[in-house]
Coordinates of C-alpha atoms and ligand atoms in Angstrom, one line a residue:
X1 CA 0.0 0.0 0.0
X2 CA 2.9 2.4 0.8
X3 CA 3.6 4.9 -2.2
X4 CA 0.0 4.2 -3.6
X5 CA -1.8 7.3 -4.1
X6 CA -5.3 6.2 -2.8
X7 CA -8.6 9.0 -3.9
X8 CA -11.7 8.3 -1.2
X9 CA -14.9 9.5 -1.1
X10 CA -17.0 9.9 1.5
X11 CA -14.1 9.9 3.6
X12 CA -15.6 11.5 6.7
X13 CA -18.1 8.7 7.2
X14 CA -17.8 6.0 9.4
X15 CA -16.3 3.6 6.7
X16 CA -14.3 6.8 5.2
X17 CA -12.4 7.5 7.9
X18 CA -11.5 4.1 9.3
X19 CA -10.3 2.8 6.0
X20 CA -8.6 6.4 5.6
X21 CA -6.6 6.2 8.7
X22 CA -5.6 2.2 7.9
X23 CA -4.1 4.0 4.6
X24 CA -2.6 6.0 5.9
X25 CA -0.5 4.4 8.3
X26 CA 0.7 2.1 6.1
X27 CA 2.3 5.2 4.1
X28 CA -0.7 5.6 1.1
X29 CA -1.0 9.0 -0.1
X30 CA -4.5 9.7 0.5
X31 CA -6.8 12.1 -1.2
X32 CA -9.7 12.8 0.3
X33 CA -12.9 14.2 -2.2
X34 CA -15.1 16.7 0.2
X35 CA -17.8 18.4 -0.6
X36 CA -16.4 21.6 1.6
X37 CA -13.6 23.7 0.9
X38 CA -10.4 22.1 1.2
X39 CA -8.4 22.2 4.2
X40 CA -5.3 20.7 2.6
X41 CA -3.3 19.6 -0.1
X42 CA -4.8 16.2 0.5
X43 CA -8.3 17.2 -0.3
X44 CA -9.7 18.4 -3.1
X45 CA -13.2 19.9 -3.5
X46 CA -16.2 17.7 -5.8
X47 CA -19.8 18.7 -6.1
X48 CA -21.1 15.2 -6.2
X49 CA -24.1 16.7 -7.7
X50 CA -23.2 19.1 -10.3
X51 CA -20.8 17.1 -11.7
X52 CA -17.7 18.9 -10.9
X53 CA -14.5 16.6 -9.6
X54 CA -10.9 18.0 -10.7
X55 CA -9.4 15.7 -13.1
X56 CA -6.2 16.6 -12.5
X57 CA -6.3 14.9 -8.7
X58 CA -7.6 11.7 -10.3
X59 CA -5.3 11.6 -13.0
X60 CA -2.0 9.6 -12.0
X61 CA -3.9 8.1 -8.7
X62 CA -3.6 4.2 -8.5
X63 CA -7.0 3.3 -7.3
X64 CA -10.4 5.2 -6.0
X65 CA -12.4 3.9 -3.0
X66 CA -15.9 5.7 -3.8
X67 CA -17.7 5.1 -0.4
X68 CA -20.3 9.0 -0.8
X69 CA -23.7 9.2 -0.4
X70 CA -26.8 10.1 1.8
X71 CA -26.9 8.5 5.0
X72 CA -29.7 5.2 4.4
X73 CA -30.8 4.4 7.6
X74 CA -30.5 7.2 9.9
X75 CA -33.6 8.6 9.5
X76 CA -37.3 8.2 8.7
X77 CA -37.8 7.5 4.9
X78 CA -39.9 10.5 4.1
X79 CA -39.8 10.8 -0.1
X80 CA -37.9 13.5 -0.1
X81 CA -34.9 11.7 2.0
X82 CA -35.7 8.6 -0.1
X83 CA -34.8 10.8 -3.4
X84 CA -31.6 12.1 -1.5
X85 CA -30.4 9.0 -1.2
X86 CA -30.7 7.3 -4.3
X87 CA -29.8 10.9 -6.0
X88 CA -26.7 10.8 -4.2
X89 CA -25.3 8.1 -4.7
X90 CA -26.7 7.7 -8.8
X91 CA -25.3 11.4 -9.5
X92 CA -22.4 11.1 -7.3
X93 CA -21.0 7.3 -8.8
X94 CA -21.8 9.2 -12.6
X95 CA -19.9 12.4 -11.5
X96 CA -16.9 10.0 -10.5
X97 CA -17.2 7.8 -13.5
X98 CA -17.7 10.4 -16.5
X99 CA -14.3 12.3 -15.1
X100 CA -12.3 9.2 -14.1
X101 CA -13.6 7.3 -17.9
X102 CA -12.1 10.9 -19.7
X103 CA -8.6 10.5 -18.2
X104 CA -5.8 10.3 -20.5
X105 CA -4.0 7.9 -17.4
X106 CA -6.7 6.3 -15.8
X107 CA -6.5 4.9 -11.8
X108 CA -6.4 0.9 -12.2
X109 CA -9.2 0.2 -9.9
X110 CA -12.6 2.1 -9.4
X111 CA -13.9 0.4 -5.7
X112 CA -17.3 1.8 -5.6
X113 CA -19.6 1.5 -2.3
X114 CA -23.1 -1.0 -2.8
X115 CA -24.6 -3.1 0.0
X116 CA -26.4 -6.3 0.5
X117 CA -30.0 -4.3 0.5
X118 CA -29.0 -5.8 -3.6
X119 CA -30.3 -9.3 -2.6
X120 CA -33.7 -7.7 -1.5
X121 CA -35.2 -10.3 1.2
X122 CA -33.4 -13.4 1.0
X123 CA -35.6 -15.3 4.0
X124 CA -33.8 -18.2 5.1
X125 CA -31.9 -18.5 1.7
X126 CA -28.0 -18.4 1.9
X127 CA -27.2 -16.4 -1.3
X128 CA -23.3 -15.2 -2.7
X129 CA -22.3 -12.7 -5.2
X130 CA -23.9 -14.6 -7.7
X131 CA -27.5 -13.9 -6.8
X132 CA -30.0 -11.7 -8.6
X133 CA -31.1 -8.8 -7.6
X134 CA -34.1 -9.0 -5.3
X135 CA -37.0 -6.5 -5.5
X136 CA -37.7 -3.4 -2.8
X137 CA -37.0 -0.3 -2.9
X138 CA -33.5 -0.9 -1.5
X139 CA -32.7 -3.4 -4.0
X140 CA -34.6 -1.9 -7.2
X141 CA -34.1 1.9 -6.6
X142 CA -31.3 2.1 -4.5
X143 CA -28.5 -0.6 -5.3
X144 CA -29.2 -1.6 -8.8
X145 CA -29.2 1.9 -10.2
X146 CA -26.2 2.8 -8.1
X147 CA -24.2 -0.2 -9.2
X148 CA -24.9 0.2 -12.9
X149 CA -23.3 4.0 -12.7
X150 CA -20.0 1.8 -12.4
X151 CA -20.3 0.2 -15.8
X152 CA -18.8 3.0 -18.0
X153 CA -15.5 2.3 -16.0
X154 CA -15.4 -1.7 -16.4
X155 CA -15.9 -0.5 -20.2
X156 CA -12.9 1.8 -20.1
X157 CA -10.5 -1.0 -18.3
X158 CA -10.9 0.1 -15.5
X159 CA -10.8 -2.5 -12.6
X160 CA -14.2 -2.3 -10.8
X161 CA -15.4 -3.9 -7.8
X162 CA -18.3 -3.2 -6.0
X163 CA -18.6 -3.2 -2.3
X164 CA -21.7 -4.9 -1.4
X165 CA -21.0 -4.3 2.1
X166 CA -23.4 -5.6 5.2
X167 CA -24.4 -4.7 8.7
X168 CA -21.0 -2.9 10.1
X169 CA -20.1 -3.6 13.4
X170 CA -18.5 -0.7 15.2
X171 CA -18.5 1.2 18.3
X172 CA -18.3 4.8 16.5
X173 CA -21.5 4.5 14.2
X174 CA -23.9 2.5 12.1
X175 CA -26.8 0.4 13.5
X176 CA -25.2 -0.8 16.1
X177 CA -24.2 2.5 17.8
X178 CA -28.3 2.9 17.8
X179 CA -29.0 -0.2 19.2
X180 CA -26.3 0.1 22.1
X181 CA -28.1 2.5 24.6
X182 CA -31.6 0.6 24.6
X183 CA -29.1 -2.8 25.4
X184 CA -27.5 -0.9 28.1
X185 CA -31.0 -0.6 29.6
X186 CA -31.2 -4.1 29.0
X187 CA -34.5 -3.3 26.9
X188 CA -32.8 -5.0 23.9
X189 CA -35.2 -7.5 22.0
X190 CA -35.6 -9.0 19.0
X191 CA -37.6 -6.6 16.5
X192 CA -40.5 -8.7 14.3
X193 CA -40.4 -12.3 13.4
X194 CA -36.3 -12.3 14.6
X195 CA -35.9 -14.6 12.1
X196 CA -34.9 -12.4 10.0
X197 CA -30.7 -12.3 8.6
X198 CA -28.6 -10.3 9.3
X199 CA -25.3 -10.4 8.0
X200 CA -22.9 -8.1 9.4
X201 CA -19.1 -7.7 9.3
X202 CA -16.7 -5.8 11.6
X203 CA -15.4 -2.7 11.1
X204 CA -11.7 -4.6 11.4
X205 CA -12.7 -7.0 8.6
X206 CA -14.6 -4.4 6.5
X207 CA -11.3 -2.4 6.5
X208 CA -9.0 -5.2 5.7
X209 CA -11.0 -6.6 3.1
X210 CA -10.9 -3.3 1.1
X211 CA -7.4 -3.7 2.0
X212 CA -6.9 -7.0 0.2
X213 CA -9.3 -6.0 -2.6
X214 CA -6.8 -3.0 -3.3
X215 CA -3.4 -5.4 -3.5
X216 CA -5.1 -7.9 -5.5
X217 CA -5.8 -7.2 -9.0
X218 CA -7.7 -10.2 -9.7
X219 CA -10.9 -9.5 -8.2
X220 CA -13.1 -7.5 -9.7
X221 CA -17.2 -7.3 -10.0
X222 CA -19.2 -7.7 -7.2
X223 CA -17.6 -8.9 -3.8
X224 CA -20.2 -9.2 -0.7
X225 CA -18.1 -7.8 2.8
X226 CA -20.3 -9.8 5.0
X227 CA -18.4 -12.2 8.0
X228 CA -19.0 -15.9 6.9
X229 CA -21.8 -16.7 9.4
X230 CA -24.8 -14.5 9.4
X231 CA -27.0 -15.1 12.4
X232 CA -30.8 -14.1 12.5
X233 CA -32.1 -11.2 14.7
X234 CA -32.5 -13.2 17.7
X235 CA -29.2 -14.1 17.8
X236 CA -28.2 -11.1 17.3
X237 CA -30.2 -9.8 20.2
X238 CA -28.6 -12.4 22.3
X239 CA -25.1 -11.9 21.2
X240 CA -25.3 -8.3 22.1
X241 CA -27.4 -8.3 24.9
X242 CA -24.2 -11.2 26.6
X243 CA -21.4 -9.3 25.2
X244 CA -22.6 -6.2 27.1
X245 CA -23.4 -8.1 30.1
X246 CA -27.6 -7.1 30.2
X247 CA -30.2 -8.9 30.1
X248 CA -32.8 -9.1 27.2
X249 CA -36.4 -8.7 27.0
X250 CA -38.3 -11.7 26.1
X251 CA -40.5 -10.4 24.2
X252 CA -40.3 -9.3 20.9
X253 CA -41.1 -5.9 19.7
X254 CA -43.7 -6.3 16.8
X255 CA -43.4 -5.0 13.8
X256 CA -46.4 -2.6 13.2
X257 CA -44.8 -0.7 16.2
X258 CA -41.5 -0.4 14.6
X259 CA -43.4 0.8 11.1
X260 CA -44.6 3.5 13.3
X261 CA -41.9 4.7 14.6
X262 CA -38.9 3.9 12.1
X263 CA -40.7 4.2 8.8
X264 CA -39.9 2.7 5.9
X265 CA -36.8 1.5 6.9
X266 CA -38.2 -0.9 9.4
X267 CA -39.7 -3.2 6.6
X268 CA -36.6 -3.9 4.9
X269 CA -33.5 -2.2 7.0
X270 CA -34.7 -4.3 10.6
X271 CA -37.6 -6.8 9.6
X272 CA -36.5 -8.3 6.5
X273 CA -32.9 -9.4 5.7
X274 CA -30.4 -10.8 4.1
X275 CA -28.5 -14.1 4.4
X276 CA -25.3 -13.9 2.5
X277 CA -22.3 -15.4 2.4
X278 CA -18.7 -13.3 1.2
X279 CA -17.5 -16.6 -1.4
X280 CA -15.8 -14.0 -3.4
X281 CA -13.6 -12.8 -0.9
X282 CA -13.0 -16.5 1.0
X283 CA -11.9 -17.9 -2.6
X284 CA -9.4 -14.9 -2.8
X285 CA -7.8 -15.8 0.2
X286 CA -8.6 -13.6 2.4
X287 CA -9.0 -14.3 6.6
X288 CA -11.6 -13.0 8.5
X289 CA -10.3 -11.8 11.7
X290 CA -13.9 -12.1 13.5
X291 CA -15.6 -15.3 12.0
X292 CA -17.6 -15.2 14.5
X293 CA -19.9 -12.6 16.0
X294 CA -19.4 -13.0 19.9
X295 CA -15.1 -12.5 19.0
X296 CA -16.4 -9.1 16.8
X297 CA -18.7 -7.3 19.3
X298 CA -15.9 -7.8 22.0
X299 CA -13.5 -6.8 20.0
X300 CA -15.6 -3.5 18.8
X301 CA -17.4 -3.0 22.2
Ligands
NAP1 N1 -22.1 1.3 7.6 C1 -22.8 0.3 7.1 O1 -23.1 -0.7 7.9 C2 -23.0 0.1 5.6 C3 -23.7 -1.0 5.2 C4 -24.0 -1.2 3.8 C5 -23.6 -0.2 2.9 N2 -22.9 0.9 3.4 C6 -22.5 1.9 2.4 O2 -21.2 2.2 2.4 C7 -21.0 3.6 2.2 C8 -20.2 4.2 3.4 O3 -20.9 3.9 4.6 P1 -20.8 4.7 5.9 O4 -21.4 3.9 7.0 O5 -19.4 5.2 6.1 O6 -21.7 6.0 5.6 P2 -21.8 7.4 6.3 O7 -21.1 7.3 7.7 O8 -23.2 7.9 6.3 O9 -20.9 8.3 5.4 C9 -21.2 8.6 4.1 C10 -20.4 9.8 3.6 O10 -21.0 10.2 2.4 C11 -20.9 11.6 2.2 N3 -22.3 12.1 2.1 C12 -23.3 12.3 3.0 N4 -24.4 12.8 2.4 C13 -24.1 13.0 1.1 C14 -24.8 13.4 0.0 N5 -26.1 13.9 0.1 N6 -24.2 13.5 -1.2 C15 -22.9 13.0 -1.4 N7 -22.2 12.5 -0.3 C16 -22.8 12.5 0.9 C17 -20.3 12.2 3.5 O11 -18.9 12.3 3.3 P3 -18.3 13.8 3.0 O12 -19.0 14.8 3.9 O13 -16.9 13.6 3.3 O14 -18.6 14.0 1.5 C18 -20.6 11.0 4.5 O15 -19.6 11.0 5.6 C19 -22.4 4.2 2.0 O16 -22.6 4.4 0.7 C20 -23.3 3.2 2.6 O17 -24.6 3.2 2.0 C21 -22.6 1.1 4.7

C-alpha cells in the first residue's frame, strides 16, 4: 500500500475515515474528495451533484475507493430523504465515473460502495455474489441503479469492484451505535419475526477486506463484505445483549410498532434481511479476523 496514491470519497463517514486512517498508516498517499472547501493539499473539493471533480487529482492516482452518499438508515424514509439517497449516490458514482472514464492515465481500480439491500429479502436463503437482484425499494431503486453507474468504468479498463458491504459492526456509528443504549438498559429484544438475517461484518474486517481488494488485481465485480456466518435477529439480540453483560427482553417488539416509529426503513432495513455469504472474498484468500460474532462485538465493544 505504501507509495500508492489512494482517492476516497465519502471519507468523513464511518467507513471513510476508518479505511482512511488504515491508509494512511501504512504510508498511502490519500486524497480525500469533500464536498467543503479544502483544508489541505490532500483534499480536493467535488460537487457530487453538479458534476464537478478535478481531473487533475484523479489523474496519476492508482485506485479510487468511492464510499459517498446520503446516509440510508438514519432517519425516517420521508420521499424527499428517499430521493436524496438514491440521487446521491446515482449522480455522485456518474460524476466519478464520467471524469475518471475521460482521463488520459486512468487509476487501475474504481472500488465503488453497494450493500447487500442488492439481494432484496433473502428469508432463510444463503445467497453469494452470484445472486439476482431482489425486489424493494433498496434493492430496485437504490443498489441496482447505483451499481450500474459503475459500468462505463469496467468499459474503459478500469478494474471495478463493487462493495456490497453488510451490517457494520463498530463502536463509532452504524446500526449498532443505535442499538447500544436501549441494550445498556437491558431493553434490547428481538424486533418482528427475529428470524430475520442479518449479515454483518466488523469494522476490522470491512477495513481489511478493502485492503486486500486493493493489493489484489484479480478481483473484480461484485464482492459481498459480510463475516462468513450470518446469524438471525434473535441471535443477534442475544449476542449483544451477553457481550454487554444485560439482560434481554423476552418479548419481541412487533413490527407494526417499529413501522410506526422507524418508517420505511423498518420493513426492509430491521424486519426483513439478508443471508449472504462473502464466497468472493474466501476464494481470494482472504482471513476473516472475526468469523464469529461474539469475538467481533468484544472486540468493537
Ligand atoms: N455502515 C454500514 O453498515 C453500511 C452497510 C452497507 C452499505 N454501506 C454503504 O457504504 C458507504 C459508506 O458507509 P458509511 O457507513 O461510512 O456511511 P456514512 O457514515 O453515512 O458516510 C457517508 C459519507 O458520504 C458523504 N455524504 C453524505 N451525504 C451525502 C450526499 N447527500 N451526497 C454525497 N455525499 C454525501 C459524507 O462524506 P463527505 O461529507 O466527506 O462528503 C458522509 O460522511 C455508504 O454508501 C453506505 O450506504 C454502509
Amino acid at each position: 500500500m505504501a507509495d500508492m496514491t489512494i482517492i476516497v470519497t465519502g471519507s468523513s463517514g464511518l467507513l471513510g475515515s476508518a479505511l482512511v486512517k488504515s491508509l494512511r498508516n501504512d504510508g498511502a498517499r490519500v486524497v480525500r474528495l469533500v464536498r467543503r472547501a479544502p483544508r489541505d493539499d490532500d483534499e480536493s473539493c467535488w460537487d457530487p451533484a453538479k458534476g464537478v471533480v478535478d481531473p487533475a487529482v484523479l489523474e496519476g492516482a492508482e485506485a479510487v475507493v468511492h464510499l459517498a452518499g446520503a446516509g440510508i438508515g438514519d432517519r425516517r424514509w420521508s420521499d424527499e430523504h428517499k430521493r436524496e439517497v438514491v440521487r446521491s449516490r446515482v449522480e455522485g458514482t456518474r460524476t466519478l465515473v464520467g471524469a475518471l472514464t475521460a482521463l488520459a492515465a486512468r487509476p487501475a481500480a474504481l472500488l465503488s460502495g453497494s450493500a447487500i439491500g442488492f439481494y432484496g429479502d433473502t428469508g432463510d436463503l444463503a445467497v453469494d455474489e452470484s445472486a439476482p437482484a431482489g425486489t424493494g425499494f433498496l434493492a430496485q431503486e437504490v443498489v441496482v441503479p447505483w451499481e450500474a453507474e459503475t459500468a462505463p468504468a469496467e468499459e474503459a479498463g478500469i478494474r471495478v469492484v463493487r462493495l456490497r458491504t453488510g451490517l457494520v459492526l463498530s463502536g463509532q456509528g452504524g446500526m449498532l451505535s443505535r442499538l447500544l443504549p436501549v441494550f445498556k438498559l437491558g431493553l434490547g429484544a428481538p424486533l418482528g419475526s427475529g428470524r430475520q438475517y442479518w449479515s454483518w461484518i466488523s469494522i476490522d474486517d470491512w477495513v481489511l477486506a478493502v485492503r486486500h481488494i486493493l493489493k489484489n488485481p484479480e478481483i473484480s465485480g461484485p464482492v459481498n463484505l459480510t463475516a462468513p456466518e450470518p446469524v438471525t435477529n434473535a441471535e443477534f439480540t442475544k449476542a449483544l445483549g451477553a457481550a454487554l453483560h444485560r439482560p434481554t427482553m423476552p418479548i419481541a417488539v412487533p413490527g407494526f410498532a417499529l413501522r410506526t416509529v422507524i418508517g420505511g426503513f423498518a420493513e426492509e432495513g430491521v424486519l426483513t434481511g439478508q443471508r449472504v455469504l462473502p464466497r468472493r472474498l474466501l476464494e481470494s484468500g482472504y482471513t476473516f479476523r472475526h468469523t464469529h460474532l461474539n469475538e467481533a462485538l468484544a472486540a468493537v465493544l
